[in-house]
C-alpha atoms as an extended CHARMM CRD file, in Angstrom:
* protein
*
       302  EXT
         1         1  MET       CA             42.9220000000       99.2090000000       68.4270000000  PROA      1               0.0000000000
         2         2  THR       CA             45.2830000000      101.0620000000       66.1430000000  PROA      2               0.0000000000
         3         3  SER       CA             48.5010000000      100.0780000000       64.4490000000  PROA      3               0.0000000000
         4         4  PRO       CA             51.6340000000      102.0390000000       63.5560000000  PROA      4               0.0000000000
         5         5  ASP       CA             52.0440000000       99.7510000000       60.5380000000  PROA      5               0.0000000000
         6         6  ILE       CA             49.2940000000      101.5660000000       58.6390000000  PROA      6               0.0000000000
         7         7  PRO       CA             49.9130000000      105.2620000000       58.1710000000  PROA      7               0.0000000000
         8         8  GLY       CA             46.5980000000      106.9930000000       58.6960000000  PROA      8               0.0000000000
         9         9  LEU       CA             44.8200000000      104.3130000000       60.7190000000  PROA      9               0.0000000000
        10        10  ALA       CA             45.4030000000      106.2020000000       63.9630000000  PROA      10              0.0000000000
        11        11  ALA       CA             44.3340000000      109.3830000000       62.1700000000  PROA      11              0.0000000000
        12        12  LEU       CA             40.8610000000      107.8600000000       61.7430000000  PROA      12              0.0000000000
        13        13  ARG       CA             40.5360000000      108.5770000000       65.4660000000  PROA      13              0.0000000000
        14        14  PRO       CA             38.5760000000      105.5930000000       66.7640000000  PROA      14              0.0000000000
        15        15  ARG       CA             36.7470000000      106.1580000000       70.0250000000  PROA      15              0.0000000000
        16        16  LEU       CA             38.4340000000      103.6070000000       72.2470000000  PROA      16              0.0000000000
        17        17  PRO       CA             37.5710000000      102.4060000000       74.7240000000  PROA      17              0.0000000000
        18        18  SER       CA             33.9860000000      102.6890000000       73.5920000000  PROA      18              0.0000000000
        19        19  PRO       CA             31.5610000000      104.0130000000       76.2370000000  PROA      19              0.0000000000
        20        20  VAL       CA             29.3930000000      101.9390000000       78.5400000000  PROA      20              0.0000000000
        21        21  GLN       CA             25.8170000000      103.1530000000       79.0100000000  PROA      21              0.0000000000
        22        22  GLU       CA             23.4110000000      101.9520000000       81.6830000000  PROA      22              0.0000000000
        23        23  VAL       CA             19.7720000000      101.6250000000       80.6650000000  PROA      23              0.0000000000
        24        24  VAL       CA             16.8330000000      101.2810000000       83.0250000000  PROA      24              0.0000000000
        25        25  ASP       CA             14.4420000000       98.6800000000       81.6670000000  PROA      25              0.0000000000
        26        26  SER       CA             11.6130000000       97.2060000000       83.7160000000  PROA      26              0.0000000000
        27        27  ARG       CA             11.8980000000       93.8660000000       81.9040000000  PROA      27              0.0000000000
        28        28  PHE       CA             15.2770000000       93.3960000000       83.6070000000  PROA      28              0.0000000000
        29        29  GLU       CA             14.6720000000       95.3310000000       86.8080000000  PROA      29              0.0000000000
        30        30  ARG       CA             11.7520000000       93.1520000000       87.8780000000  PROA      30              0.0000000000
        31        31  HSD       CA             14.1110000000       90.1760000000       87.8640000000  PROA      31              0.0000000000
        32        32  GLY       CA             16.8540000000       91.9920000000       89.7710000000  PROA      32              0.0000000000
        33        33  VAL       CA             19.0750000000       92.2900000000       86.7020000000  PROA      33              0.0000000000
        34        34  ARG       CA             20.9930000000       95.4030000000       85.6690000000  PROA      34              0.0000000000
        35        35  LEU       CA             21.5300000000       96.0750000000       81.9300000000  PROA      35              0.0000000000
        36        36  VAL       CA             24.4050000000       98.0840000000       80.4790000000  PROA      36              0.0000000000
        37        37  LEU       CA             25.2530000000       98.6310000000       76.8170000000  PROA      37              0.0000000000
        38        38  LYS       CA             28.8040000000       98.5250000000       75.5020000000  PROA      38              0.0000000000
        39        39  ARG       CA             28.5150000000      101.0910000000       72.7190000000  PROA      39              0.0000000000
        40        40  ASP       CA             30.9220000000       99.6980000000       70.1470000000  PROA      40              0.0000000000
        41        41  ASP       CA             28.6380000000      101.2620000000       67.5290000000  PROA      41              0.0000000000
        42        42  LEU       CA             30.2790000000      104.5700000000       68.5060000000  PROA      42              0.0000000000
        43        43  ILE       CA             33.8900000000      103.5200000000       67.7900000000  PROA      43              0.0000000000
        44        44  HSD       CA             33.9170000000      105.0480000000       64.3120000000  PROA      44              0.0000000000
        45        45  ARG       CA             31.3130000000      106.5180000000       61.9950000000  PROA      45              0.0000000000
        46        46  GLU       CA             32.0510000000      104.0470000000       59.1810000000  PROA      46              0.0000000000
        47        47  LEU       CA             34.1390000000      101.2440000000       60.7010000000  PROA      47              0.0000000000
        48        48  ILE       CA             31.5890000000      100.3160000000       63.3080000000  PROA      48              0.0000000000
        49        49  GLY       CA             31.9320000000       98.1000000000       66.3410000000  PROA      49              0.0000000000
        50        50  ASN       CA             33.5120000000       94.6980000000       65.9860000000  PROA      50              0.0000000000
        51        51  LYS       CA             34.2990000000       95.5490000000       62.3540000000  PROA      51              0.0000000000
        52        52  TRP       CA             36.9490000000       97.9690000000       63.5970000000  PROA      52              0.0000000000
        53        53  ARG       CA             38.2850000000       95.5210000000       66.1350000000  PROA      53              0.0000000000
        54        54  LYS       CA             38.5790000000       92.7070000000       63.5800000000  PROA      54              0.0000000000
        55        55  LEU       CA             39.7280000000       94.7180000000       60.5690000000  PROA      55              0.0000000000
        56        56  ALA       CA             42.4480000000       96.8110000000       62.2220000000  PROA      56              0.0000000000
        57        57  PRO       CA             44.9060000000       93.9270000000       62.8160000000  PROA      57              0.0000000000
        58        58  ASN       CA             44.2040000000       92.4960000000       59.3620000000  PROA      58              0.0000000000
        59        59  LEU       CA             44.7740000000       95.8450000000       57.6720000000  PROA      59              0.0000000000
        60        60  ALA       CA             48.0840000000       96.0350000000       59.5080000000  PROA      60              0.0000000000
        61        61  ALA       CA             49.0310000000       92.5940000000       58.1930000000  PROA      61              0.0000000000
        62        62  ALA       CA             47.9920000000       93.5360000000       54.6410000000  PROA      62              0.0000000000
        63        63  ALA       CA             50.6010000000       96.3340000000       54.7190000000  PROA      63              0.0000000000
        64        64  GLY       CA             49.0160000000       98.2510000000       51.8550000000  PROA      64              0.0000000000
        65        65  ARG       CA             48.3160000000       95.2660000000       49.5880000000  PROA      65              0.0000000000
        66        66  THR       CA             44.9350000000       94.7320000000       47.9740000000  PROA      66              0.0000000000
        67        67  VAL       CA             42.5250000000       93.1670000000       50.4670000000  PROA      67              0.0000000000
        68        68  VAL       CA             40.1560000000       90.4330000000       49.2730000000  PROA      68              0.0000000000
        69        69  THR       CA             37.2820000000       89.3510000000       51.4670000000  PROA      69              0.0000000000
        70        70  PHE       CA             33.9580000000       87.5230000000       51.2520000000  PROA      70              0.0000000000
        71        71  GLY       CA             30.3020000000       88.0610000000       52.0390000000  PROA      71              0.0000000000
        72        72  GLY       CA             26.6810000000       87.8850000000       50.9980000000  PROA      72              0.0000000000
        73        73  ALA       CA             24.7490000000       90.5860000000       49.2110000000  PROA      73              0.0000000000
        74        74  TYR       CA             23.9430000000       92.4420000000       52.4510000000  PROA      74              0.0000000000
        75        75  SER       CA             27.2020000000       91.8500000000       54.2860000000  PROA      75              0.0000000000
        76        76  ASN       CA             28.1190000000       94.4090000000       56.9390000000  PROA      76              0.0000000000
        77        77  HSD       CA             31.6690000000       93.1050000000       56.7060000000  PROA      77              0.0000000000
        78        78  LEU       CA             31.9350000000       93.8670000000       52.9840000000  PROA      78              0.0000000000
        79        79  ARG       CA             30.7250000000       97.4210000000       53.5610000000  PROA      79              0.0000000000
        80        80  ALA       CA             33.1810000000       97.9630000000       56.4110000000  PROA      80              0.0000000000
        81        81  THR       CA             36.0890000000       96.6150000000       54.3690000000  PROA      81              0.0000000000
        82        82  ALA       CA             35.1650000000       98.8220000000       51.4270000000  PROA      82              0.0000000000
        83        83  ALA       CA             34.9760000000      101.8650000000       53.6970000000  PROA      83              0.0000000000
        84        84  ALA       CA             38.3690000000      101.0300000000       55.2020000000  PROA      84              0.0000000000
        85        85  GLY       CA             39.8390000000      100.7690000000       51.7220000000  PROA      85              0.0000000000
        86        86  ARG       CA             38.5240000000      104.2020000000       50.7670000000  PROA      86              0.0000000000
        87        87  LEU       CA             39.6380000000      105.8480000000       53.9930000000  PROA      87              0.0000000000
        88        88  LEU       CA             43.1290000000      104.3450000000       53.8900000000  PROA      88              0.0000000000
        89        89  GLY       CA             43.7170000000      104.2400000000       50.1280000000  PROA      89              0.0000000000
        90        90  ILE       CA             43.8800000000      100.4180000000       50.0380000000  PROA      90              0.0000000000
        91        91  PRO       CA             42.3820000000       98.5530000000       47.0460000000  PROA      91              0.0000000000
        92        92  THR       CA             39.6350000000       96.1070000000       48.0220000000  PROA      92              0.0000000000
        93        93  VAL       CA             37.8750000000       93.2320000000       46.2720000000  PROA      93              0.0000000000
        94        94  GLY       CA             34.6410000000       91.7220000000       47.5670000000  PROA      94              0.0000000000
        95        95  VAL       CA             33.8300000000       88.1400000000       46.6050000000  PROA      95              0.0000000000
        96        96  VAL       CA             30.0410000000       87.9790000000       46.7190000000  PROA      96              0.0000000000
        97        97  ARG       CA             27.9850000000       84.8170000000       47.1970000000  PROA      97              0.0000000000
        98        98  GLY       CA             25.5810000000       84.3120000000       44.2670000000  PROA      98              0.0000000000
        99        99  GLU       CA             26.7530000000       84.3990000000       40.6600000000  PROA      99              0.0000000000
       100       100  GLU       CA             23.1870000000       85.2180000000       39.5720000000  PROA      100             0.0000000000
       101       101  LEU       CA             23.5100000000       88.6260000000       41.2240000000  PROA      101             0.0000000000
       102       102  ALA       CA             26.0920000000       89.7570000000       38.6830000000  PROA      102             0.0000000000
       103       103  GLY       CA             23.4760000000       90.5530000000       36.0720000000  PROA      103             0.0000000000
       104       104  ARG       CA             21.0800000000       92.3660000000       38.3880000000  PROA      104             0.0000000000
       105       105  PRO       CA             20.9950000000       95.9380000000       39.6840000000  PROA      105             0.0000000000
       106       106  LEU       CA             23.0560000000       96.2350000000       42.8530000000  PROA      106             0.0000000000
       107       107  ASN       CA             21.2090000000       96.4970000000       46.1550000000  PROA      107             0.0000000000
       108       108  SER       CA             21.8840000000       99.4190000000       48.4870000000  PROA      108             0.0000000000
       109       109  SER       CA             24.5680000000       97.5270000000       50.4180000000  PROA      109             0.0000000000
       110       110  LEU       CA             26.6060000000       96.5060000000       47.3720000000  PROA      110             0.0000000000
       111       111  THR       CA             26.0830000000       99.9420000000       45.8510000000  PROA      111             0.0000000000
       112       112  ARG       CA             27.7550000000      101.4150000000       48.9260000000  PROA      112             0.0000000000
       113       113  CYS       CA             30.6490000000       98.9800000000       48.5010000000  PROA      113             0.0000000000
       114       114  THR       CA             31.2660000000      100.0340000000       44.8970000000  PROA      114             0.0000000000
       115       115  ALA       CA             30.8970000000      103.7100000000       45.8010000000  PROA      115             0.0000000000
       116       116  ASP       CA             33.7320000000      103.1830000000       48.2870000000  PROA      116             0.0000000000
       117       117  GLY       CA             35.9040000000      101.7180000000       45.5310000000  PROA      117             0.0000000000
       118       118  MET       CA             35.4540000000       97.9980000000       46.1630000000  PROA      118             0.0000000000
       119       119  ARG       CA             35.6200000000       95.8160000000       43.0780000000  PROA      119             0.0000000000
       120       120  LEU       CA             32.9790000000       93.0770000000       43.2590000000  PROA      120             0.0000000000
       121       121  HSD       CA             33.4920000000       89.5270000000       42.0250000000  PROA      121             0.0000000000
       122       122  PHE       CA             30.4480000000       87.2450000000       42.0590000000  PROA      122             0.0000000000
       123       123  VAL       CA             30.7770000000       83.4650000000       42.4390000000  PROA      123             0.0000000000
       124       124  ASP       CA             28.2530000000       80.6620000000       42.3650000000  PROA      124             0.0000000000
       125       125  ARG       CA             27.0330000000       79.3600000000       45.6830000000  PROA      125             0.0000000000
       126       126  ALA       CA             28.6660000000       75.9390000000       45.3970000000  PROA      126             0.0000000000
       127       127  THR       CA             32.0710000000       77.5260000000       44.8130000000  PROA      127             0.0000000000
       128       128  TYR       CA             31.4600000000       79.9900000000       47.6360000000  PROA      128             0.0000000000
       129       129  ARG       CA             30.8400000000       77.1440000000       50.0890000000  PROA      129             0.0000000000
       130       130  ARG       CA             34.2710000000       75.7190000000       49.2040000000  PROA      130             0.0000000000
       131       131  LYS       CA             36.1210000000       79.0470000000       49.4040000000  PROA      131             0.0000000000
       132       132  SER       CA             38.2850000000       77.9310000000       52.3380000000  PROA      132             0.0000000000
       133       133  GLU       CA             39.7270000000       75.0300000000       50.3360000000  PROA      133             0.0000000000
       134       134  PRO       CA             43.1650000000       76.0620000000       49.0420000000  PROA      134             0.0000000000
       135       135  ARG       CA             42.5500000000       75.0150000000       45.4350000000  PROA      135             0.0000000000
       136       136  THR       CA             39.1530000000       76.7330000000       45.2720000000  PROA      136             0.0000000000
       137       137  LEU       CA             40.5050000000       79.8830000000       46.9150000000  PROA      137             0.0000000000
       138       138  ALA       CA             43.3810000000       80.0230000000       44.4470000000  PROA      138             0.0000000000
       139       139  SER       CA             40.9130000000       79.6870000000       41.5650000000  PROA      139             0.0000000000
       140       140  ILE       CA             38.7410000000       82.4920000000       42.9540000000  PROA      140             0.0000000000
       141       141  LEU       CA             41.7440000000       84.7860000000       43.3520000000  PROA      141             0.0000000000
       142       142  ARG       CA             42.8940000000       84.0850000000       39.7820000000  PROA      142             0.0000000000
       143       143  ALA       CA             39.4330000000       84.7910000000       38.4080000000  PROA      143             0.0000000000
       144       144  ALA       CA             39.2610000000       88.0090000000       40.4210000000  PROA      144             0.0000000000
       145       145  ASP       CA             42.7340000000       89.0840000000       39.2110000000  PROA      145             0.0000000000
       146       146  ALA       CA             43.8630000000       89.2750000000       42.8210000000  PROA      146             0.0000000000
       147       147  GLU       CA             46.4190000000       86.4950000000       43.2380000000  PROA      147             0.0000000000
       148       148  GLU       CA             48.8170000000       88.6570000000       45.2670000000  PROA      148             0.0000000000
       149       149  ALA       CA             46.1210000000       90.0440000000       47.5780000000  PROA      149             0.0000000000
       150       150  TYR       CA             45.8390000000       89.6840000000       51.3290000000  PROA      150             0.0000000000
       151       151  VAL       CA             42.8160000000       87.4890000000       52.1020000000  PROA      151             0.0000000000
       152       152  VAL       CA             40.4390000000       88.1920000000       54.9810000000  PROA      152             0.0000000000
       153       153  PRO       CA             37.8340000000       85.4600000000       55.5950000000  PROA      153             0.0000000000
       154       154  GLU       CA             34.0740000000       85.9550000000       55.6140000000  PROA      154             0.0000000000
       155       155  GLY       CA             33.0260000000       88.0850000000       58.5670000000  PROA      155             0.0000000000
       156       156  GLY       CA             36.6510000000       89.0350000000       59.1660000000  PROA      156             0.0000000000
       157       157  SER       CA             37.1300000000       86.1980000000       61.6590000000  PROA      157             0.0000000000
       158       158  ASN       CA             40.6520000000       84.8060000000       61.7490000000  PROA      158             0.0000000000
       159       159  ALA       CA             43.3390000000       84.5070000000       64.4130000000  PROA      159             0.0000000000
       160       160  ARG       CA             44.4070000000       88.1490000000       64.0570000000  PROA      160             0.0000000000
       161       161  ALA       CA             40.8100000000       89.3420000000       64.3760000000  PROA      161             0.0000000000
       162       162  VAL       CA             40.2020000000       87.1740000000       67.4270000000  PROA      162             0.0000000000
       163       163  ARG       CA             43.2740000000       88.5950000000       69.1340000000  PROA      163             0.0000000000
       164       164  GLY       CA             42.0400000000       92.0760000000       68.2100000000  PROA      164             0.0000000000
       165       165  CYS       CA             38.6910000000       91.4060000000       69.8880000000  PROA      165             0.0000000000
       166       166  ARG       CA             40.4210000000       90.4080000000       73.1080000000  PROA      166             0.0000000000
       167       167  ALA       CA             40.6420000000       94.1510000000       73.8890000000  PROA      167             0.0000000000
       168       168  LEU       CA             36.8370000000       94.2700000000       73.9840000000  PROA      168             0.0000000000
       169       169  GLY       CA             36.8220000000       91.8690000000       76.8950000000  PROA      169             0.0000000000
       170       170  ALA       CA             39.5970000000       93.7670000000       78.6520000000  PROA      170             0.0000000000
       171       171  GLU       CA             37.5890000000       96.9990000000       78.3800000000  PROA      171             0.0000000000
       172       172  LEU       CA             34.6970000000       95.3000000000       80.1880000000  PROA      172             0.0000000000
       173       173  HSD       CA             36.5170000000       94.2190000000       83.3350000000  PROA      173             0.0000000000
       174       174  ASP       CA             34.2890000000       95.1310000000       86.2930000000  PROA      174             0.0000000000
       175       175  GLN       CA             31.4940000000       96.2080000000       83.9160000000  PROA      175             0.0000000000
       176       176  GLY       CA             29.3570000000       93.0570000000       83.9050000000  PROA      176             0.0000000000
       177       177  ASP       CA             28.9890000000       89.5270000000       85.1870000000  PROA      177             0.0000000000
       178       178  VAL       CA             27.7080000000       88.3360000000       81.8080000000  PROA      178             0.0000000000
       179       179  VAL       CA             28.8570000000       89.9710000000       78.5720000000  PROA      179             0.0000000000
       180       180  ALA       CA             26.6030000000       89.1630000000       75.6240000000  PROA      180             0.0000000000
       181       181  VAL       CA             27.2230000000       89.6410000000       71.9110000000  PROA      181             0.0000000000
       182       182  ALA       CA             25.4270000000       88.6830000000       68.7060000000  PROA      182             0.0000000000
       183       183  CYS       CA             27.4070000000       86.1860000000       66.6170000000  PROA      183             0.0000000000
       184       184  GLY       CA             27.7910000000       85.6690000000       62.8980000000  PROA      184             0.0000000000
       185       185  THR       CA             31.1040000000       83.8770000000       62.3790000000  PROA      185             0.0000000000
       186       186  GLY       CA             32.1110000000       83.7050000000       66.0630000000  PROA      186             0.0000000000
       187       187  GLY       CA             35.3450000000       85.7170000000       65.9820000000  PROA      187             0.0000000000
       188       188  THR       CA             34.1520000000       88.4760000000       68.2850000000  PROA      188             0.0000000000
       189       189  LEU       CA             32.9190000000       85.9980000000       70.9050000000  PROA      189             0.0000000000
       190       190  ALA       CA             36.1680000000       84.0280000000       70.7260000000  PROA      190             0.0000000000
       191       191  GLY       CA             38.2660000000       87.1130000000       71.4190000000  PROA      191             0.0000000000
       192       192  LEU       CA             35.8600000000       88.7200000000       73.8770000000  PROA      192             0.0000000000
       193       193  ALA       CA             35.8290000000       85.6370000000       76.0960000000  PROA      193             0.0000000000
       194       194  ALA       CA             39.6180000000       85.5480000000       76.1150000000  PROA      194             0.0000000000
       195       195  GLY       CA             39.8070000000       89.1470000000       77.3050000000  PROA      195             0.0000000000
       196       196  LEU       CA             37.3440000000       88.9390000000       80.1930000000  PROA      196             0.0000000000
       197       197  ALA       CA             38.4350000000       88.7450000000       83.8030000000  PROA      197             0.0000000000
       198       198  PRO       CA             38.1040000000       85.5800000000       85.9070000000  PROA      198             0.0000000000
       199       199  GLY       CA             34.5250000000       85.2630000000       87.1220000000  PROA      199             0.0000000000
       200       200  GLN       CA             33.0390000000       86.9370000000       84.0580000000  PROA      200             0.0000000000
       201       201  ARG       CA             31.4460000000       84.9090000000       81.2880000000  PROA      201             0.0000000000
       202       202  ALA       CA             30.6010000000       85.6070000000       77.6690000000  PROA      202             0.0000000000
       203       203  LEU       CA             27.2930000000       84.7170000000       76.0430000000  PROA      203             0.0000000000
       204       204  GLY       CA             26.9100000000       84.5000000000       72.2800000000  PROA      204             0.0000000000
       205       205  VAL       CA             23.5690000000       84.8440000000       70.4760000000  PROA      205             0.0000000000
       206       206  PRO       CA             23.9240000000       83.3950000000       66.9490000000  PROA      206             0.0000000000
       207       207  VAL       CA             22.0320000000       85.1920000000       64.1760000000  PROA      207             0.0000000000
       208       208  LEU       CA             22.3020000000       82.2300000000       61.7960000000  PROA      208             0.0000000000
       209       209  LYS       CA             20.6500000000       78.8970000000       62.3070000000  PROA      209             0.0000000000
       210       210  GLY       CA             22.5580000000       75.6460000000       62.0950000000  PROA      210             0.0000000000
       211       211  GLY       CA             24.2110000000       75.1270000000       65.4830000000  PROA      211             0.0000000000
       212       212  PHE       CA             27.7410000000       75.1520000000       64.0060000000  PROA      212             0.0000000000
       213       213  LEU       CA             29.2650000000       77.9990000000       66.0030000000  PROA      213             0.0000000000
       214       214  THR       CA             30.4000000000       76.0280000000       69.0600000000  PROA      214             0.0000000000
       215       215  ALA       CA             32.9990000000       74.2080000000       66.9870000000  PROA      215             0.0000000000
       216       216  ASP       CA             33.8940000000       77.3610000000       65.0590000000  PROA      216             0.0000000000
       217       217  VAL       CA             34.5110000000       79.4590000000       68.1820000000  PROA      217             0.0000000000
       218       218  ALA       CA             36.6220000000       76.6850000000       69.7000000000  PROA      218             0.0000000000
       219       219  SER       CA             38.6180000000       76.4370000000       66.4680000000  PROA      219             0.0000000000
       220       220  LEU       CA             39.1830000000       80.2010000000       66.3420000000  PROA      220             0.0000000000
       221       221  GLN       CA             40.4630000000       80.2090000000       69.9300000000  PROA      221             0.0000000000
       222       222  GLN       CA             42.7770000000       77.3280000000       69.0650000000  PROA      222             0.0000000000
       223       223  GLN       CA             44.1510000000       79.2810000000       66.0940000000  PROA      223             0.0000000000
       224       224  ALA       CA             44.5070000000       82.5330000000       68.0350000000  PROA      224             0.0000000000
       225       225  PHE       CA             45.6700000000       81.3310000000       71.4470000000  PROA      225             0.0000000000
       226       226  GLY       CA             46.6050000000       77.6810000000       71.0770000000  PROA      226             0.0000000000
       227       227  GLY       CA             43.6280000000       76.4750000000       73.1080000000  PROA      227             0.0000000000
       228       228  PRO       CA             40.4450000000       77.4830000000       74.9630000000  PROA      228             0.0000000000
       229       229  ARG       CA             40.3040000000       80.8360000000       76.7070000000  PROA      229             0.0000000000
       230       230  GLY       CA             37.6940000000       82.2460000000       79.0690000000  PROA      230             0.0000000000
       231       231  THR       CA             34.2010000000       81.0460000000       79.8730000000  PROA      231             0.0000000000
       232       232  TRP       CA             31.6540000000       81.2720000000       77.0850000000  PROA      232             0.0000000000
       233       233  SER       CA             28.4500000000       79.6930000000       75.8550000000  PROA      233             0.0000000000
       234       234  LEU       CA             25.9220000000       80.0660000000       73.0310000000  PROA      234             0.0000000000
       235       235  ASP       CA             22.1440000000       80.2870000000       72.9950000000  PROA      235             0.0000000000
       236       236  ASP       CA             20.9320000000       79.6090000000       69.4730000000  PROA      236             0.0000000000
       237       237  ARG       CA             17.1820000000       80.1270000000       70.0120000000  PROA      237             0.0000000000
       238       238  PHE       CA             16.9830000000       83.6960000000       68.7380000000  PROA      238             0.0000000000
       239       239  HSD       CA             18.0390000000       83.6100000000       65.0650000000  PROA      239             0.0000000000
       240       240  PHE       CA             14.4230000000       84.0870000000       63.8790000000  PROA      240             0.0000000000
       241       241  GLY       CA             14.8820000000       81.7050000000       60.9820000000  PROA      241             0.0000000000
       242       242  GLY       CA             18.3080000000       82.7230000000       59.7430000000  PROA      242             0.0000000000
       243       243  TYR       CA             20.6180000000       85.5300000000       58.7590000000  PROA      243             0.0000000000
       244       244  ALA       CA             18.9580000000       88.8330000000       57.7750000000  PROA      244             0.0000000000
       245       245  ARG       CA             15.4880000000       87.4710000000       58.6180000000  PROA      245             0.0000000000
       246       246  VAL       CA             13.5810000000       90.1300000000       60.5030000000  PROA      246             0.0000000000
       247       247  PRO       CA              9.9580000000       89.0630000000       61.0250000000  PROA      247             0.0000000000
       248       248  ASP       CA              7.3580000000       91.5200000000       62.2670000000  PROA      248             0.0000000000
       249       249  GLU       CA              7.7550000000       90.3850000000       65.8830000000  PROA      249             0.0000000000
       250       250  LEU       CA             11.4570000000       91.2080000000       65.9060000000  PROA      250             0.0000000000
       251       251  ASP       CA             10.9840000000       94.4970000000       64.0780000000  PROA      251             0.0000000000
       252       252  ALA       CA              8.2990000000       95.5530000000       66.5690000000  PROA      252             0.0000000000
       253       253  PHE       CA             10.5480000000       94.5990000000       69.4790000000  PROA      253             0.0000000000
       254       254  ALA       CA             13.4050000000       96.6740000000       68.0530000000  PROA      254             0.0000000000
       255       255  ALA       CA             11.1510000000       99.6700000000       67.4370000000  PROA      255             0.0000000000
       256       256  ASP       CA              9.9020000000       99.4550000000       71.0210000000  PROA      256             0.0000000000
       257       257  PHE       CA             13.4730000000       99.2720000000       72.3850000000  PROA      257             0.0000000000
       258       258  GLU       CA             14.3700000000      102.3310000000       70.3220000000  PROA      258             0.0000000000
       259       259  GLN       CA             11.4290000000      104.2380000000       71.7750000000  PROA      259             0.0000000000
       260       260  ARG       CA             12.1940000000      103.1760000000       75.3460000000  PROA      260             0.0000000000
       261       261  HSD       CA             15.8930000000      104.0050000000       75.2840000000  PROA      261             0.0000000000
       262       262  GLY       CA             16.5910000000      106.3290000000       72.3510000000  PROA      262             0.0000000000
       263       263  LEU       CA             19.0050000000      103.8270000000       70.8110000000  PROA      263             0.0000000000
       264       264  PRO       CA             18.8850000000      103.0590000000       67.0690000000  PROA      264             0.0000000000
       265       265  VAL       CA             18.6620000000       99.2500000000       66.9460000000  PROA      265             0.0000000000
       266       266  GLU       CA             20.3370000000       97.4320000000       64.0690000000  PROA      266             0.0000000000
       267       267  ARG       CA             17.9960000000       94.6140000000       63.0640000000  PROA      267             0.0000000000
       268       268  VAL       CA             20.2050000000       91.7800000000       61.7510000000  PROA      268             0.0000000000
       269       269  TYR       CA             22.4550000000       91.4000000000       64.8020000000  PROA      269             0.0000000000
       270       270  VAL       CA             21.6750000000       93.7640000000       67.6540000000  PROA      270             0.0000000000
       271       271  ALA       CA             17.9000000000       93.2840000000       67.7020000000  PROA      271             0.0000000000
       272       272  LYS       CA             18.3010000000       89.5180000000       68.0370000000  PROA      272             0.0000000000
       273       273  LEU       CA             20.7990000000       89.9720000000       70.8670000000  PROA      273             0.0000000000
       274       274  LEU       CA             18.5380000000       92.3170000000       72.8230000000  PROA      274             0.0000000000
       275       275  TYR       CA             15.4530000000       90.1760000000       72.1890000000  PROA      275             0.0000000000
       276       276  GLY       CA             17.3370000000       87.1430000000       73.5010000000  PROA      276             0.0000000000
       277       277  LEU       CA             18.4690000000       88.9590000000       76.6290000000  PROA      277             0.0000000000
       278       278  VAL       CA             14.9280000000       90.1130000000       77.4260000000  PROA      278             0.0000000000
       279       279  ALA       CA             13.7070000000       86.5430000000       76.9770000000  PROA      279             0.0000000000
       280       280  LEU       CA             16.4830000000       85.1270000000       79.1740000000  PROA      280             0.0000000000
       281       281  ALA       CA             15.7500000000       87.6720000000       81.8980000000  PROA      281             0.0000000000
       282       282  GLY       CA             12.1040000000       86.6240000000       81.7740000000  PROA      282             0.0000000000
       283       283  GLU       CA             13.1790000000       83.0030000000       82.2180000000  PROA      283             0.0000000000
       284       284  ASP       CA             15.2070000000       83.9630000000       85.3200000000  PROA      284             0.0000000000
       285       285  ALA       CA             18.3200000000       82.7360000000       83.5110000000  PROA      285             0.0000000000
       286       286  PHE       CA             20.3480000000       85.4300000000       85.2960000000  PROA      286             0.0000000000
       287       287  PRO       CA             20.5410000000       85.3220000000       89.0970000000  PROA      287             0.0000000000
       288       288  ARG       CA             19.2750000000       88.3810000000       90.9170000000  PROA      288             0.0000000000
       289       289  GLY       CA             22.0500000000       90.9300000000       91.2610000000  PROA      289             0.0000000000
       290       290  THR       CA             23.5690000000       90.0650000000       87.8750000000  PROA      290             0.0000000000
       291       291  THR       CA             24.8280000000       92.8470000000       85.6250000000  PROA      291             0.0000000000
       292       292  VAL       CA             24.4830000000       91.9870000000       81.9450000000  PROA      292             0.0000000000
       293       293  ALA       CA             26.5780000000       93.9510000000       79.4540000000  PROA      293             0.0000000000
       294       294  ALA       CA             25.2380000000       93.8410000000       75.8810000000  PROA      294             0.0000000000
       295       295  VAL       CA             27.7620000000       94.6610000000       73.1600000000  PROA      295             0.0000000000
       296       296  ILE       CA             26.1540000000       96.9480000000       70.5590000000  PROA      296             0.0000000000
       297       297  THR       CA             28.1660000000       96.0310000000       67.4890000000  PROA      297             0.0000000000
       298       298  GLY       CA             26.3800000000       98.0760000000       64.8300000000  PROA      298             0.0000000000
       299       299  ARG       CA             23.6750000000      100.5210000000       63.8880000000  PROA      299             0.0000000000
       300       300  PRO       CA             20.9850000000      100.5390000000       61.2160000000  PROA      300             0.0000000000
       301       301  PHE       CA             21.9890000000      100.8180000000       57.5390000000  PROA      301             0.0000000000
       302       302  PRO       CA             21.9130000000      103.1250000000       55.6940000000  PROA      302             0.0000000000
């Protein structure tokens, strides 16, 4: 998705539609299931996957203003926003969860953000949890000297982003019976489901524990479209203990998938998605003859 409202965004030359790649994997074949990969990780070298799809409409709305957004210390979304700011000459501010991090050396993810020109503002965790409350948000923006900025929520998921992700579903018409995606904040799933054709369904694999995404996805569809759209569901069994938790079992699975198929597997989101799909195939959750399309939303960092 590109926008004429941002000079230079089209010049970044996103690869859209992203390619679809079939993989032959015995763990699916023995159950009569075909697996294809929707390679959104190939959209752009720095604005990868659903980050492009969600950021593009928000950058258009920002119209050159400073962009403020939110994330944890290892947030893919913060890195993507910082990269977009550098590429397009837009100032960016990242509000980072964890005031205690301000006095410590930056990790590799936050170092990349600052190298791309993002100004970091650290807040305590209690304040961060209340960031969607108007009074708290206003206080954060004042403290960050960004009161006139355009605000993008954590993970980039708002109504504009959801509508941007609808194109992902449209690109997958006739490409799969089930389209599966890893979920953080739910915006990609909400838009994907809306863009699919009748008879297709979307499956979300949450990477955070808590079971809160059903309500969040429904709310995002309400904000974006005025009500429910498409057929979608969530399977929350594959978060492996929470966000950014990659135990040895998951790491070994990802390394094996890489070796089998020559695909670099991002561990926080993509590995959990693929692990879940292998498990579901083994449970005969997909009828024989089903084509499953897995959306590859990112690649390993750095």
